[in-house]
XYZ file of C-alpha atoms in Angstrom:
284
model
C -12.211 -20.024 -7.907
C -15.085 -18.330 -10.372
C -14.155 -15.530 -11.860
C -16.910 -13.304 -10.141
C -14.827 -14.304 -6.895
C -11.525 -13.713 -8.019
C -12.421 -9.992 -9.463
C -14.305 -9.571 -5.262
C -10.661 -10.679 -4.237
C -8.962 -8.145 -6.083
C -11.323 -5.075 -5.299
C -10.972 -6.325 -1.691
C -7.192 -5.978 -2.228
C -7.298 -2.521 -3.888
C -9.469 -1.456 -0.926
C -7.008 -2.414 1.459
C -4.320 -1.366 0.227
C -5.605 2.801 -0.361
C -3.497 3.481 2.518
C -0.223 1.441 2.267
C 0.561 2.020 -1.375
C 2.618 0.651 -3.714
C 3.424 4.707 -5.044
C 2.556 7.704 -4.041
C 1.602 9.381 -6.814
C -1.559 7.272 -7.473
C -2.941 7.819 -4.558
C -1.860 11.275 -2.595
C 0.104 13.064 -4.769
C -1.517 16.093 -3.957
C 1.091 16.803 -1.262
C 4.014 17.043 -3.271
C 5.757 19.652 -5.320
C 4.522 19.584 -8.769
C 6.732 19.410 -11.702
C 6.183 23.237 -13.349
C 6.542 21.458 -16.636
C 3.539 19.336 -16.206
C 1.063 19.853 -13.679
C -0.075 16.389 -13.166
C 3.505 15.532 -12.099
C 4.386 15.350 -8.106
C 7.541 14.675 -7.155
C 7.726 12.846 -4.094
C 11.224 13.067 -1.880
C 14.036 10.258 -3.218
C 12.098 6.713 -1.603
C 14.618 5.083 0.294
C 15.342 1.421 -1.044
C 17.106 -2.048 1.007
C 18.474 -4.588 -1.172
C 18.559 -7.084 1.591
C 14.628 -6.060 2.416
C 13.139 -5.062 -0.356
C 9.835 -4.501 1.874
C 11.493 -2.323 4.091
C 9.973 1.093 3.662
C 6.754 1.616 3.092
C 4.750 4.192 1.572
C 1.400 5.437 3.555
C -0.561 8.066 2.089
C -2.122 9.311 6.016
C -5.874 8.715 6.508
C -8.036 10.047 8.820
C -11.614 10.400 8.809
C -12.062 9.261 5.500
C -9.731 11.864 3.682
C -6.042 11.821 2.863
C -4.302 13.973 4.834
C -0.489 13.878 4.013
C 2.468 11.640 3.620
C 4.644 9.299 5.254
C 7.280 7.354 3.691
C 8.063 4.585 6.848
C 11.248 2.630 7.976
C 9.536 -0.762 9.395
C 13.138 -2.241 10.551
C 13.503 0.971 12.814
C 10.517 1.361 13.920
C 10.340 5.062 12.832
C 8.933 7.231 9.717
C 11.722 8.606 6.926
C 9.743 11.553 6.141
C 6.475 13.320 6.894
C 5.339 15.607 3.435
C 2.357 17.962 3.810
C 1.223 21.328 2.322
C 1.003 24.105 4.668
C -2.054 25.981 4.489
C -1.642 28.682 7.093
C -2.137 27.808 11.139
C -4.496 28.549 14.179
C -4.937 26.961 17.592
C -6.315 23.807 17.406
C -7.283 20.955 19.757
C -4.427 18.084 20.548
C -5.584 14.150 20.625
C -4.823 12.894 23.890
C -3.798 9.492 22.069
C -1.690 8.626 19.607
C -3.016 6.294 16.548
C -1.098 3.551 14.952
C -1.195 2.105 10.607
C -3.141 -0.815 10.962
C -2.081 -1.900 6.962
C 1.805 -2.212 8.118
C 0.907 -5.095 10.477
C -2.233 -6.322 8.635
C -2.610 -5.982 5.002
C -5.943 -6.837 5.108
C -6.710 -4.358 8.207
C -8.547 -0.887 8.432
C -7.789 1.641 5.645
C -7.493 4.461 7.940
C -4.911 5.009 10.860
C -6.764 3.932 14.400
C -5.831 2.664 17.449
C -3.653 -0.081 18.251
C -7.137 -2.487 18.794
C -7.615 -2.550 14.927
C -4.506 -5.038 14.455
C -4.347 -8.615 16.183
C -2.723 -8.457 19.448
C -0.261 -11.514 17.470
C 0.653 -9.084 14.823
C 0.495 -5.870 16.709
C 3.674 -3.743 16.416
C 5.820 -6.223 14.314
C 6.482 -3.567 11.749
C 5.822 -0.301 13.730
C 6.655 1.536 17.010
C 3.230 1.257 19.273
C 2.545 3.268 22.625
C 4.449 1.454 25.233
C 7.816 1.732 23.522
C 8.418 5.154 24.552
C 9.072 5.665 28.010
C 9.343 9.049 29.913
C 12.650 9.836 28.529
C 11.784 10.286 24.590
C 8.756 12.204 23.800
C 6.654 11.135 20.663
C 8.457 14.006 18.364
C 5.719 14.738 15.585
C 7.586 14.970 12.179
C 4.183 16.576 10.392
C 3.263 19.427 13.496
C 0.448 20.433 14.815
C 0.988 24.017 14.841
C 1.259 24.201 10.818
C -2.388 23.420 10.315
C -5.211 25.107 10.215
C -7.636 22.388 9.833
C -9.104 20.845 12.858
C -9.288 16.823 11.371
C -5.531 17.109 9.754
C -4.337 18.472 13.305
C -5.767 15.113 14.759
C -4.157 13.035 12.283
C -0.612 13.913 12.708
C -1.398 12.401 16.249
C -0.060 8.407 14.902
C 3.152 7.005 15.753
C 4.329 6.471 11.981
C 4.598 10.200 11.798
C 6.666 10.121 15.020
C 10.325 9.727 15.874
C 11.631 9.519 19.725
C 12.632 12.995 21.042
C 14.054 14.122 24.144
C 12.026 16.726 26.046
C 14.131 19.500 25.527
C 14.800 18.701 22.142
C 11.037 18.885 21.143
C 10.455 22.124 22.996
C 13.890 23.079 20.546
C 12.813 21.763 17.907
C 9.544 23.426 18.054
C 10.692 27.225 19.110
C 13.473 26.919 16.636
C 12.217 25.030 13.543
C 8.406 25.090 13.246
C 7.501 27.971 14.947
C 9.882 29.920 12.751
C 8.655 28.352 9.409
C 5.171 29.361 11.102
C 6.253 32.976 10.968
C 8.969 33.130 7.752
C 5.375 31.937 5.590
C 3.091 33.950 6.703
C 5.101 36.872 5.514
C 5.989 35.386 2.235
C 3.733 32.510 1.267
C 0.029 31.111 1.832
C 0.497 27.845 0.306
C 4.019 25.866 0.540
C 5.231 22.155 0.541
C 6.691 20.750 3.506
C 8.907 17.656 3.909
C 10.463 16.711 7.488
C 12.280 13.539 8.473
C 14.766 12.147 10.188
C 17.965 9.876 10.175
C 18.392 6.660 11.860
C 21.020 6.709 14.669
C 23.318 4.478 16.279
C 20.511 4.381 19.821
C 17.514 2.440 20.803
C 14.918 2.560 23.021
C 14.593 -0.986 24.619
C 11.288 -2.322 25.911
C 9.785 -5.733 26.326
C 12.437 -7.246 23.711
C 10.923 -4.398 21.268
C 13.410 -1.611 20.166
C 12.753 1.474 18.019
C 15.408 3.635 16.690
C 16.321 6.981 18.031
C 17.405 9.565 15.231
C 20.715 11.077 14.979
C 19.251 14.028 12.940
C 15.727 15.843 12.332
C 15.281 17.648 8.855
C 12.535 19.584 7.318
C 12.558 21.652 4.184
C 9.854 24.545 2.720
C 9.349 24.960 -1.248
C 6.835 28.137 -1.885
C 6.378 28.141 -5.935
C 4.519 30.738 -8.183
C 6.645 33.559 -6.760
C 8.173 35.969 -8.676
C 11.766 35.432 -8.757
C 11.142 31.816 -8.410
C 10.664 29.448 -5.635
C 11.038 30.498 -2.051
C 13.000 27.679 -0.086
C 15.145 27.294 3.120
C 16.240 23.729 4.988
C 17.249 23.130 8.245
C 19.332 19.855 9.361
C 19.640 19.150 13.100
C 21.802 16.880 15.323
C 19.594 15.589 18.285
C 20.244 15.172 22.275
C 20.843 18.373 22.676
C 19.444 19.881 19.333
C 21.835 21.525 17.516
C 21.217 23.559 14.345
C 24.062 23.107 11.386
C 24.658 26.196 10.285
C 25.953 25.113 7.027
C 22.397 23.761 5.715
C 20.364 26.586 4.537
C 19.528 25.744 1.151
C 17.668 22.725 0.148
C 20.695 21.753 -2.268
C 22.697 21.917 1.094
C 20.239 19.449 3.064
C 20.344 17.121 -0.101
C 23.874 16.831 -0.350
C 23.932 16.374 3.604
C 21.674 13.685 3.589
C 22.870 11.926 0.172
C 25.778 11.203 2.805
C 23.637 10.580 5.971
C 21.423 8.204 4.107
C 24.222 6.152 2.599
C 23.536 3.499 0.305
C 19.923 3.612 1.448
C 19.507 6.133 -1.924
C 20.819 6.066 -5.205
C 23.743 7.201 -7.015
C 22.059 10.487 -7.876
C 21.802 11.030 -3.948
C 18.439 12.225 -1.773
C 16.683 15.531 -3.241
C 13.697 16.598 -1.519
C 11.953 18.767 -4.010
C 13.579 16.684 -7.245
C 15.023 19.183 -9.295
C 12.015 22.052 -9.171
C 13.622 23.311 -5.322
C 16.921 23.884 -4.666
């Protein structure tokens, strides 16, 4: 191979892979905390790590429309995301997608930058790594990790609509989850905060939805955790960690530190030694 070909390989690599990244930080940053120390620092959420499959999880930074728009650290052996990080802006009421979007990258390296529909990937390779649209059936909803009610930007409200940034839900537990988690963080920031991080995930349970010979994971637990900085007093924070089917709030997570310590536990040896912090050591 000339060199002029190999260095057009390797830009066509770096090019495909904008959206499945090898880190974060190099590429969407932006929507994690920053270290107050140094600025150009963000600290994503503890990446979870598989000895046995090192290529397990998989870190997207979400794009739609040609912009970044948050992100998504993924579990491809369960079929469902880890966590969902975003900065909250404010909300408004804004349009829903009437169809859910897929990452073409996790099936096809080589494949569309940007999330689309489930067309972009070879019907072969389609949905080897990731949940697609006929493995939920009308019992589990497609629970959104990153909502649509804490935006206030019409393009990011369309891109929480993929399946890597959803997790199955009951009915009732969405309509729970969304009257007694994000609705609540909707109305706890506008009071005290214009601009906060967000991270929400979930933990792999001991269920599956079955389809086809495909299965995808139903969580045991959803999480999601608020850091407002540049307050006086210091950061603003609170954590909520939920049992699903029914939803059920535990009342002893109310800190961050308490949801880390919860999940250091729930993760297992999934994290290291120094166990899962959400915010690193700037929220606790």
């Amino acid at each position: 191979m000339t060199p002029p070909a190999l260095l057009l390989l390797l830009l066509f690599i770096s090019l495909a892979e904008g959206h499945v990244v090898q880190s974060f930080k190099g590429t969407c940053g932006q929507f994690f905390i920053t270290d107050p120390k140094d600025q150009n620092n963000h600290i994503p959420p503890t990446i979870l790590t598989d000895n046995q499959d090192p290529d397990r999880y998989k870190q997207i930074c979400q794009r739609y429309s040609s912009q970044y728009r948050y992100a998504t650290l993924y579990d491809t052996q369960n079929r469902i995301p880890v966590y969902s990080a975003y900065q909250y802006t404010g909300h408004t009421k804004l349009k829903r997608k009437t169809t859910w979007m897929i990452e073409p990258q996790l099936d096809e390296l080589t494949a569309s930058r940007s999330m689309g529909s489930e067309s972009k990937v070879d019907k072969s390779k389609r949905g080897n790594y990731q949940a697609l649209n006929k493995d939920f059936n009308s019992t589990y909803h497609k629970g959104h990790l990153y909502p649509v009610c804490h935006n206030d930007n019409q393009p990011c409200a369309y891109a929480t609509f993929t399946l890597t940034n959803a997790a199955p839900q009951t009915s009732s537990d969405n309509l729970d989850w969304y009257h007694k988690v994000e609705a609540k963080v909707n109305k706890e920031l506008e009071k005290i905060c214009n601009t906060a991080h967000i991270v929400t995930g979930v933990v792999p349970g001991s269920k599956w939805m079955k389809k086809d010979n495909r299965e995808v994971n139903i969580p045991s637990h959803f999480w999601t955790a608020y850091c407002c900085t540049g307050k006086p007093g210091g950061p603003v924070t609170r954590a909520v960690l939920a049992q699903t089917n029914p939803l059920t709030i535990d009342n002893n997570v109310v800190t961050v530190d308490d949801l880390n310590q919860k999940l250091s536990s729930l993760y297992g040896s999934s994290i290291p030694a120094t166990g899962f912090e959400v915010f690193g050591s700037v929220c606790k």
